[in-house]
Amino acid sequence: MQTVFSRTPTLKDCTTHYCPGCGHGLAHRLVAEVIDELDIRSRTLGIAPVGCAVYAYDYIDVDMIEVPHGRAPAVATGMKRMRPNNIIFTYQGDGDLASIGAAEILHAANRGEKITVIFVNNAVYGMTGGQMAPTTLLDQVTATTPRGRSQQNDGFPLRICELLTVLPGTAYIERCSLHDPKHIRQVKKAIRRAFEHQVEDKPGLTLVELLSPCPTYWRKSPKEAMAWIANEMTKVFPLQCFKEPEKS
Amino acid sequence: MSEKVLMCGNEALGEAAILAGVDGYFGYPITPQNEATAYMARRMPEEGRVFVQSESELAAINMVMGAAATGARAMTSSSSPGISLMQEGISYLAGLELPCVIVNIMRGGPGLGSIAPAQGDYFQATRGGGHGDYRCIVLAPASVQELVDLMQLAFDLADQYRITVMVLGDGILGQMMEPVELRKLPRRDLPEKTWAITGARGRPQNILRSLLMTDNQLELHNKHLQEKYAGICKSETRVEQFDVDDADVICVAYGIAARVVKSAVIVARDEGIRAGWIRPITLWPFPTDAIGMAAEHKGREFLVVEMSCGQMLEDVRLAVNGKAPVRFYGRAGGAVPTVEEVLEQIRKIAPVIVD
Ligand SMILES: Cc1ncc(C[n+]2csc(CCOP(=O)(O)OP(=O)(O)O)c2C)c(N)n1
């Protein structure tokens, strides 16, 4: 019998701690596949966030460090400056990157650090029990917006890609989604492109945002969660390549 | 012996770090340590090494974390409010057991305080400062020369024990110029950094983590840290003593306050007062034994002098353990005790001996 699909070696052979229908597992697999396709496993250094993906090092088989909440881009800066020939990536949730770590990502991007950022936007804080994230949609009910996110009290959903695109220090910015196979293929392409840019040692920070399902804290079935991304999240977070290496 | 040059402490500490082979400096401006950041901005690229002005002290300590994680020698320098901002990172560095050097050129506090020299961060430095059960080695130089020497020791201690070493000075030490010999001290025999994340080539993945949630792992990790700390207490405690043997009054002070105290003790001796002086060089580990031993001598009193409202005082009291009276004289908020003020305190305690 012919093998048509197998687990990529950099993804460890184990069960994850993620909830059913969670997007992190998918995102991990795609990152691992790209690392293997580019044959960079032995020189890739990963940074795990504080968030549901804190155990990323238990699943992605590269050298990794777990760092304080939101500070991954600063840690990545220290690593890349010391070891410019290594491929450095951060893997961060939307609370980690867009809220507590907003300053670190902004300045790493503005310095044009040659790192790759995998930004997983699930519109909530998963790890702490489904509280509002900066990316939570207006009227979305979370543990800390029991009446729905109100613009007066909580401000607006924060669009990171749009913000970072205006910085000359960024090279490649794309927002994709994990809600169906077609879009997942696009995620893979984008992650590959981001890593390739770094492998080629081209200037600028690369970031791929993934709209990612959190059925548990959206109080939806996995299937409903996928539909909610397609129908609601993409309205606020349009899927788009905001900045391409060739054009920057 | 190489020749002496006149240098301010902030610049000298930078040059000392370069002598020690620092690979990366990451920092954010703050008075009274600004000369250090500016010096490194000029010198590190000259040496082909890395300088980054971070967007905050939060970022600085995390850049240090990243650099240290790869096995590089990394440092930052700052002053009190900036060090406060770094505490989360310092706690993580302790959990991850990453080596690094942090310089705190202390200023007056609390809050924005002042830019004048102070010693109000003793508790923060010696008790850990951030969350969790951990320690940093704290070195307290009292001259620019000692600063140069201890900076180099700091990098070795950090690598040897996989620990944060804080060099604790104050605004005077940072700003004052003194003749120094920029001598390179021999490096200790240090363990290889097999734990560093450099890329898993021909070996299993290295993971640096501090989240340990299963099987009592975290308590075991804490026990491991405590054993390491106990070893440091045994081997690395440093203290200087002066005229202690026959003293009726022993002054205890560190850093710049110890310079003032030394002058006062010399004058007191001239006046016929049997005064002596103990200067902790490591604030953690604290020279508890040296002070405890000095307290065994009957009829002695201790005088702790600090540029704070009495912080090291607690450690001295613990060391003396009720065996002798411990008095305190401190100036705070950027004020510096004068020789005359300290002498006044000594005279109050000690009888003049007419031989
Ligand atoms: C300094 C600090 N503040 C708060 C927390 C608690 N905390 C852990 S994860 C998290 C939010 C994570 O959300 P996100 O980044 O969106 O990732 P997700 O869990 O959704 O994948 C928070 C607030 C922490 N660990 N550290």
XYZ file of C-alpha atoms and ligand atoms in Angstrom:
629
model
C 0.000 0.000 0.000
C 1.220 3.475 -0.788
C 1.557 6.012 2.030
C -0.254 9.182 1.048
C 0.069 11.044 4.342
C 2.282 10.672 7.367
C 3.148 12.671 10.429
C 5.999 15.019 9.733
C 9.057 14.086 11.880
C 9.304 17.432 13.669
C 5.793 16.936 15.050
C 6.166 14.560 17.967
C 4.146 11.380 18.039
C 1.938 12.102 21.046
C -1.522 13.260 22.005
C -1.852 16.944 22.796
C -3.538 18.592 25.759
C -5.711 20.709 23.472
C -9.511 20.675 23.595
C -11.411 18.982 20.775
C -11.657 21.313 17.798
C -8.885 23.637 18.973
C -6.770 25.255 16.266
C -3.405 25.066 18.034
C -2.799 21.425 17.064
C -3.333 22.237 13.403
C -1.088 25.264 13.621
C 1.656 23.209 15.283
C 1.473 20.606 12.537
C 1.764 23.203 9.809
C 4.763 24.847 11.475
C 6.426 21.435 11.896
C 5.748 20.511 8.270
C 7.311 23.724 7.027
C 10.368 23.186 9.239
C 10.821 19.726 7.738
C 10.158 20.833 4.168
C 12.783 23.555 4.479
C 15.077 21.109 6.284
C 15.824 23.562 9.085
C 14.957 21.469 12.140
C 18.509 21.411 13.475
C 18.897 25.174 13.332
C 15.433 26.320 14.315
C 14.839 27.805 17.768
C 11.253 28.192 18.924
C 9.703 30.370 21.600
C 6.619 29.126 23.398
C 4.212 31.725 24.781
C 2.224 31.896 27.960
C -1.180 30.708 26.813
C -2.717 27.429 25.748
C 0.319 26.795 23.519
C 2.768 27.005 26.415
C 3.592 23.318 25.917
C 4.435 23.810 22.224
C 7.861 22.300 22.972
C 6.162 19.036 23.915
C 4.841 18.804 20.364
C 7.323 20.594 18.116
C 10.669 18.831 18.197
C 13.114 21.737 17.970
C 15.135 23.566 20.642
C 12.640 25.733 22.501
C 12.286 28.117 25.398
C 9.206 29.115 27.379
C 9.150 32.825 28.160
C 7.107 35.370 30.140
C 3.652 36.332 28.901
C 3.959 38.549 25.840
C 7.729 38.919 25.848
C 8.537 36.420 23.103
C 9.568 39.061 20.524
C 12.086 40.550 22.970
C 13.481 37.108 23.785
C 13.611 36.371 20.056
C 15.555 39.593 19.558
C 18.189 38.498 22.065
C 18.415 35.077 20.433
C 18.589 36.256 16.837
C 21.185 38.924 17.607
C 23.378 36.292 19.221
C 22.777 33.623 16.598
C 21.884 35.234 13.291
C 22.299 31.934 11.437
C 19.582 30.225 13.423
C 15.955 30.383 12.360
C 13.956 31.902 15.206
C 10.207 31.814 15.537
C 7.755 32.894 18.203
C 4.369 31.253 18.579
C 1.939 33.566 20.337
C -1.742 33.870 21.164
C -3.728 37.076 20.833
C -3.620 37.866 24.547
C 0.097 37.233 24.569
C 0.927 39.227 21.452
C -1.794 41.864 21.125
C -2.409 42.720 24.775
C 0.335 42.209 27.351
C 3.031 41.931 24.681
C 1.850 44.721 22.379
C 4.943 46.825 23.020
C 7.369 43.971 22.401
C 5.890 42.927 19.051
C 5.595 46.540 17.897
C 9.231 47.310 18.645
C 10.627 44.014 17.383
C 8.738 44.711 14.146
C 9.933 48.289 14.080
C 13.543 47.217 14.504
C 13.009 44.814 11.639
C 14.164 41.817 13.645
C 14.690 38.890 11.289
C 12.300 36.588 13.102
C 9.081 34.802 12.195
C 5.959 35.273 14.289
C 3.101 32.766 14.262
C 0.199 34.718 15.706
C -2.797 32.632 16.709
C -5.945 34.733 16.995
C -8.776 32.862 18.675
C -10.560 36.007 19.902
C -10.328 34.953 23.564
C -7.887 34.097 26.331
C -8.041 30.327 26.214
C -5.692 29.319 28.976
C -7.240 31.409 31.727
C -10.819 30.461 30.976
C -12.157 32.394 28.016
C -11.823 36.032 28.975
C -11.893 38.957 26.563
C -8.848 39.371 24.354
C -8.002 42.577 22.461
C -9.238 40.669 19.401
C -12.631 39.750 20.881
C -15.415 40.873 18.545
C -17.912 43.536 19.587
C -20.893 41.923 21.352
C -18.980 38.670 21.764
C -19.743 37.102 25.139
C -16.712 36.044 27.181
C -16.019 35.442 30.871
C -15.187 39.131 31.318
C -17.739 40.502 28.841
C -20.829 38.683 30.123
C -23.074 41.150 28.319
C -20.959 41.084 25.187
C -17.942 43.235 24.410
C -19.002 46.843 24.550
C -17.111 49.381 22.570
C -17.605 52.045 25.273
C -16.205 49.894 28.033
C -13.786 47.639 26.211
C -12.722 49.362 23.032
C -12.518 47.804 19.615
C -11.104 44.540 18.264
C -7.412 45.194 17.682
C -6.129 44.505 14.164
C -2.492 43.611 14.493
C -1.680 42.891 10.850
C -3.044 46.242 9.764
C -1.037 47.978 12.500
C 2.257 46.283 11.729
C 1.930 46.618 7.985
C 2.664 50.349 8.121
C 6.033 49.732 9.793
C 8.995 49.685 7.429
C 10.580 47.005 9.642
C 8.080 44.335 8.600
C 8.647 42.346 5.425
C 5.771 39.944 5.157
C 2.391 40.143 6.886
C -0.505 37.848 6.079
C -3.728 36.910 7.822
C -5.088 33.443 7.102
C -7.611 31.141 8.694
C -7.775 27.572 9.894
C -11.508 27.123 9.306
C -11.506 24.779 6.302
C -9.076 22.688 4.210
C -8.790 25.272 1.476
C -7.808 27.979 3.938
C -5.541 25.611 5.825
C -3.580 25.089 2.618
C -3.193 28.859 2.400
C -1.975 28.948 6.024
C 0.692 26.412 5.134
C 1.817 28.482 2.156
C 1.982 31.621 4.274
C 3.970 29.974 7.083
C 6.336 28.559 4.506
C 6.767 31.915 2.890
C 7.500 33.562 6.223
C 10.130 30.982 7.168
C 11.649 31.043 3.673
C 12.125 34.766 3.950
C 14.130 34.272 7.138
C 16.067 31.327 5.725
C 17.124 33.553 2.833
C 18.318 36.062 5.448
C 16.257 38.839 3.942
C 15.578 41.927 6.044
C 12.467 42.420 8.098
C 10.102 40.662 10.443
C 7.596 38.153 9.065
C 4.252 37.504 10.721
C 1.393 35.175 9.889
C -1.866 35.629 11.761
C -4.116 32.589 11.958
C -7.797 32.895 12.794
C -8.167 29.862 14.961
C -11.155 28.134 16.559
C -11.706 27.908 20.314
C -14.917 25.867 20.533
C -14.621 25.512 24.316
C -14.726 29.217 25.119
C -16.859 30.225 22.194
C -19.399 27.762 23.625
C -19.793 26.178 20.215
C -19.308 22.779 18.622
C -16.127 22.480 16.557
C -18.223 22.689 13.407
C -20.076 25.795 14.585
C -16.765 27.330 15.555
C -15.406 26.887 12.033
C -18.546 28.492 10.633
C -18.242 31.398 13.092
C -14.753 32.144 11.820
C -15.975 32.107 8.199
C -19.080 34.177 8.865
C -18.160 36.544 11.714
C -14.444 36.720 12.424
C -13.387 37.283 8.832
C -15.646 40.356 8.672
C -13.581 42.043 11.349
C -10.309 40.371 10.455
C -10.239 40.178 6.659
C -8.085 37.404 5.203
C -5.436 39.131 3.233
C -1.775 39.350 2.449
C -1.005 42.820 3.734
C 2.630 42.964 2.810
C 4.797 40.840 0.576
C 8.568 40.561 0.538
C 8.861 41.396 -3.154
C 6.901 44.569 -2.721
C 8.439 45.788 0.530
C 50.633 45.543 35.885
C 48.800 47.560 33.273
C 48.636 51.284 33.722
C 45.871 53.082 35.545
C 43.254 55.157 33.784
C 40.758 57.589 35.211
C 37.234 56.344 34.616
C 33.762 56.783 36.043
C 32.141 53.664 37.447
C 29.466 53.438 34.778
C 32.021 53.358 31.966
C 34.406 51.129 33.875
C 31.725 48.516 34.448
C 31.096 48.422 30.725
C 34.759 47.951 29.916
C 34.988 45.274 32.602
C 32.096 43.416 30.999
C 33.930 43.577 27.684
C 37.037 42.174 29.383
C 34.831 39.400 30.748
C 33.720 38.559 27.213
C 30.152 39.837 27.295
C 28.492 38.991 23.959
C 25.364 41.121 24.227
C 24.312 44.239 26.124
C 20.641 45.210 26.212
C 19.500 48.290 28.084
C 17.221 51.261 28.447
C 18.423 54.704 29.548
C 17.985 55.784 33.151
C 19.945 58.124 35.400
C 22.327 57.650 37.217
C 23.608 54.788 35.027
C 23.279 56.431 31.586
C 27.013 56.479 30.944
C 26.990 52.675 31.015
C 24.423 52.372 28.217
C 26.109 55.056 26.116
C 29.518 53.492 26.677
C 28.300 50.092 25.551
C 26.580 51.619 22.523
C 30.000 52.879 21.447
C 32.206 50.004 22.543
C 30.228 46.839 21.796
C 30.070 47.362 18.003
C 33.786 48.263 18.052
C 34.375 44.813 19.500
C 32.054 43.171 16.987
C 29.544 42.431 19.728
C 25.870 43.234 20.161
C 24.321 46.372 21.629
C 20.574 46.943 21.546
C 18.735 49.845 23.133
C 15.522 48.143 24.165
C 12.079 49.751 24.214
C 11.830 49.223 27.978
C 13.514 47.423 30.840
C 10.893 44.730 30.404
C 12.180 44.145 26.907
C 15.800 44.513 28.027
C 15.639 41.699 30.564
C 13.825 39.486 28.074
C 16.446 40.183 25.418
C 19.020 39.189 28.005
C 16.977 36.015 28.556
C 17.015 35.215 24.847
C 20.733 35.853 24.514
C 21.533 33.858 27.655
C 19.363 30.982 26.424
C 21.678 30.554 23.444
C 24.663 30.255 25.790
C 25.959 33.765 25.218
C 27.213 36.055 27.983
C 24.528 38.698 28.320
C 23.960 41.691 30.564
C 21.867 44.732 31.219
C 22.314 47.725 33.466
C 19.757 50.057 34.936
C 18.752 51.940 38.050
C 16.089 51.300 40.657
C 12.795 51.906 38.761
C 14.128 49.991 35.775
C 15.193 47.088 37.957
C 11.686 46.984 39.418
C 10.325 46.575 35.921
C 12.680 43.650 35.298
C 11.552 41.555 38.239
C 9.224 39.277 36.262
C 12.074 38.431 33.927
C 14.518 37.872 36.779
C 12.135 35.365 38.326
C 11.892 33.526 34.991
C 15.681 33.574 34.656
C 15.861 31.930 38.087
C 13.282 29.308 37.113
C 15.016 28.608 33.804
C 18.444 28.733 35.482
C 19.863 31.078 32.884
C 23.084 32.939 33.685
C 23.242 36.693 33.291
C 24.612 39.843 34.878
C 22.453 42.779 35.918
C 23.887 46.029 37.211
C 21.738 48.210 39.450
C 23.156 51.686 40.015
C 20.671 52.560 42.744
C 18.899 55.891 43.115
C 16.514 57.295 45.696
C 13.027 55.825 46.011
C 10.257 54.827 46.347
C 8.496 55.749 43.130
C 10.357 57.974 40.760
C 12.231 59.090 43.849
C 15.325 60.989 42.866
C 18.419 60.512 40.785
C 20.629 60.836 43.847
C 22.582 57.840 45.159
C 20.833 55.477 47.574
C 20.848 51.916 48.892
C 17.118 51.395 49.125
C 16.994 48.358 46.838
C 18.780 46.001 49.245
C 15.633 44.059 50.078
C 14.676 43.782 46.423
C 18.135 42.557 45.438
C 18.786 40.120 48.272
C 15.301 38.689 48.813
C 14.734 37.827 45.189
C 12.576 40.759 44.143
C 10.282 38.854 41.819
C 7.862 36.033 42.600
C 8.848 32.608 43.822
C 11.547 31.073 46.004
C 14.774 32.171 44.410
C 17.965 34.107 44.969
C 20.359 36.149 42.921
C 24.009 36.506 43.852
C 24.477 40.160 44.820
C 27.909 41.796 44.649
C 28.479 45.196 46.242
C 31.661 46.953 45.111
C 32.901 49.959 47.066
C 35.316 51.429 44.506
C 35.611 51.691 40.763
C 38.504 49.215 40.836
C 36.453 46.715 42.786
C 33.590 47.271 40.356
C 35.899 46.324 37.482
C 37.050 43.175 39.267
C 33.636 42.090 40.528
C 32.019 42.566 37.107
C 34.329 39.899 35.766
C 33.687 37.629 38.729
C 29.960 38.190 38.151
C 30.049 36.614 34.684
C 31.980 33.597 35.988
C 29.627 33.095 38.934
C 26.639 33.399 36.610
C 27.977 30.715 34.271
C 29.241 28.458 37.020
C 25.937 28.371 38.902
C 23.473 29.181 36.085
C 22.234 32.135 38.092
C 21.561 35.855 37.827
C 24.332 37.903 39.389
C 23.404 41.421 40.340
C 26.105 44.004 40.783
C 24.640 46.500 43.205
C 26.147 49.953 43.230
C 24.746 53.387 43.798
C 24.751 56.692 41.982
C 28.069 57.716 43.500
C 29.868 54.577 42.365
C 28.412 54.977 38.889
C 29.273 58.639 38.556
C 32.542 59.115 40.398
C 35.859 58.910 38.609
C 38.697 56.936 40.125
C 41.959 55.602 38.810
C 41.503 51.990 37.750
C 43.612 49.269 36.327
C 41.625 47.533 33.600
C 43.110 44.178 34.419
C 41.665 41.048 32.922
C 41.135 38.454 35.607
C 41.653 34.782 34.846
C 38.456 32.986 33.972
C 37.280 30.153 36.195
C 37.026 26.637 34.855
C 33.424 26.668 33.767
C 31.025 23.891 32.833
C 30.000 23.579 29.201
C 26.577 25.001 28.407
C 25.061 21.784 27.140
C 21.617 23.103 28.067
C 21.760 26.066 25.662
C 19.340 26.257 22.774
C 21.454 26.467 19.665
C 19.659 24.078 17.323
C 19.094 20.363 17.891
C 21.841 19.081 15.628
C 22.947 15.536 16.441
C 21.317 15.641 19.845
C 17.802 15.575 21.274
C 15.848 18.795 21.540
C 16.828 21.127 24.410
C 13.921 22.668 26.262
C 14.176 25.614 28.641
C 11.011 25.807 30.693
C 9.865 26.932 34.104
C 6.273 25.629 34.000
C 6.366 22.360 35.944
C 2.866 21.254 36.757
C 2.998 17.479 37.118
C 4.403 14.839 39.462
C 5.684 17.244 42.083
C 8.288 18.397 39.558
C 8.142 21.983 40.757
C 8.874 21.132 44.364
C 11.803 19.004 43.217
C 13.015 21.885 41.067
C 12.749 24.199 44.063
C 14.738 21.751 46.177
C 17.376 21.597 43.469
C 17.561 25.411 43.445
C 17.857 25.524 47.233
C 20.726 23.031 47.140
C 22.448 25.158 44.551
C 21.929 28.255 46.699
C 23.295 26.456 49.761
C 26.432 25.571 47.785
C 26.851 29.204 46.810
C 26.527 30.298 50.450
C 29.271 27.862 51.362
C 31.733 28.759 48.636
C 31.127 32.279 47.460
C 30.557 34.484 50.489
C 32.914 37.460 50.504
C 33.559 39.977 53.221
C 36.229 42.495 54.158
C 37.127 43.223 57.779
C 39.199 45.989 59.254
C 40.436 46.480 62.830
C 37.833 44.035 64.116
C 39.871 41.974 66.613
C 39.972 44.364 69.565
C 37.029 46.547 68.585
C 34.421 47.735 71.064
C 32.258 48.957 68.247
C 31.989 47.297 64.850
C 30.473 49.222 61.993
C 28.812 47.239 59.224
C 28.286 48.907 55.869
C 28.525 48.043 52.154
C 29.300 49.904 48.963
C 29.838 53.633 49.167
C 28.493 53.799 52.730
C 31.403 51.539 53.704
C 33.861 54.097 52.345
C 32.362 56.730 54.633
C 32.417 54.293 57.538
C 36.038 53.395 56.926
C 37.057 57.039 57.161
C 35.048 57.440 60.356
C 36.633 54.342 61.890
C 40.122 55.633 61.123
C 39.365 58.962 62.802
C 37.773 57.153 65.749
C 40.927 55.081 66.226
C 42.954 58.301 66.227
C 40.666 59.563 68.962
C 41.364 56.457 71.024
C 38.123 54.632 70.277
C 38.511 50.950 69.481
C 36.366 50.856 66.369
C 36.390 48.294 63.575
C 34.561 47.671 60.409
C 32.984 44.797 58.478
C 32.086 45.237 54.830
C 29.962 42.576 53.127
C 31.102 42.243 49.503
C 28.461 39.643 48.733
C 25.098 40.845 50.051
C 23.663 37.509 49.048
C 25.123 35.229 50.200
C 25.382 37.428 53.300
C 28.494 37.011 55.496
C 26.414 35.777 58.407
C 29.241 33.685 59.875
C 31.804 36.492 59.908
C 29.391 38.816 61.669
C 28.129 36.090 63.975
C 31.683 35.282 64.993
C 32.451 38.932 65.661
C 29.365 39.066 67.877
C 30.716 36.298 70.127
C 33.146 38.764 71.683
C 31.605 40.055 74.936
C 30.757 43.709 75.387
C 30.784 44.654 71.756
C 28.234 46.782 69.933
C 27.409 46.933 66.280
C 26.552 49.976 64.229
C 24.955 49.436 60.826
C 25.266 52.358 58.434
C 23.223 52.481 55.256
C 21.920 54.886 52.668
C 18.437 53.595 53.447
C 16.079 53.415 56.407
C 17.586 50.123 57.539
C 17.509 47.112 55.252
C 20.820 45.276 55.627
C 20.211 46.000 59.312
C 17.864 43.000 59.364
C 20.559 40.653 58.074
C 23.055 41.973 60.592
C 20.541 41.441 63.419
C 19.938 37.880 62.211
C 23.687 37.259 62.125
C 24.289 38.807 65.553
C 21.344 36.810 66.827
C 20.852 38.796 70.011
C 24.438 38.408 71.192
C 25.189 42.110 71.025
C 23.296 45.377 70.654
C 22.863 46.453 67.029
C 22.355 50.134 66.362
C 21.553 51.835 63.127
C 22.393 55.035 61.398
C 20.926 55.700 57.967
C 20.283 58.494 55.555
C 17.676 57.949 52.881
C 16.137 59.327 49.728
C 19.413 60.278 48.151
C 21.150 61.656 51.240
C 24.621 60.343 52.046
C 25.910 59.974 55.615
C 28.977 62.088 56.338
C 32.095 60.945 58.149
C 31.265 63.377 60.967
C 27.743 61.941 61.349
C 29.020 58.364 61.543
C 31.769 59.403 63.952
C 29.143 60.988 66.177
C 27.307 57.646 66.315
C 30.516 55.760 67.087
C 31.392 58.164 69.879
C 27.933 57.672 71.415
C 28.513 53.922 71.618
C 32.142 53.440 72.423
C 34.304 54.539 75.313
C 37.551 56.342 74.626
C 40.358 54.071 75.769
C 43.315 55.831 77.230
C 46.198 53.410 77.233
C 2.093 38.340 33.695
C 0.994 37.384 33.507
N -0.270 37.844 33.513
C -1.295 36.976 33.344
C -1.066 35.641 33.157
C -2.241 34.701 33.024
N -2.446 34.245 31.642
C -1.950 33.077 31.219
S -2.346 32.768 29.639
C -3.212 34.197 29.500
C -3.912 34.571 28.237
C -3.571 33.735 27.078
O -4.374 34.046 26.019
P -3.862 34.006 24.538
O -2.541 34.667 24.434
O -4.935 34.563 23.699
O -3.590 32.480 24.229
P -4.610 31.249 24.222
O -4.545 30.659 25.599
O -5.951 31.755 23.873
O -4.039 30.347 23.208
C -3.175 34.908 30.687
C -3.862 36.195 30.884
C 0.282 35.211 33.174
N 0.619 33.925 33.037
N 1.286 36.090 33.326
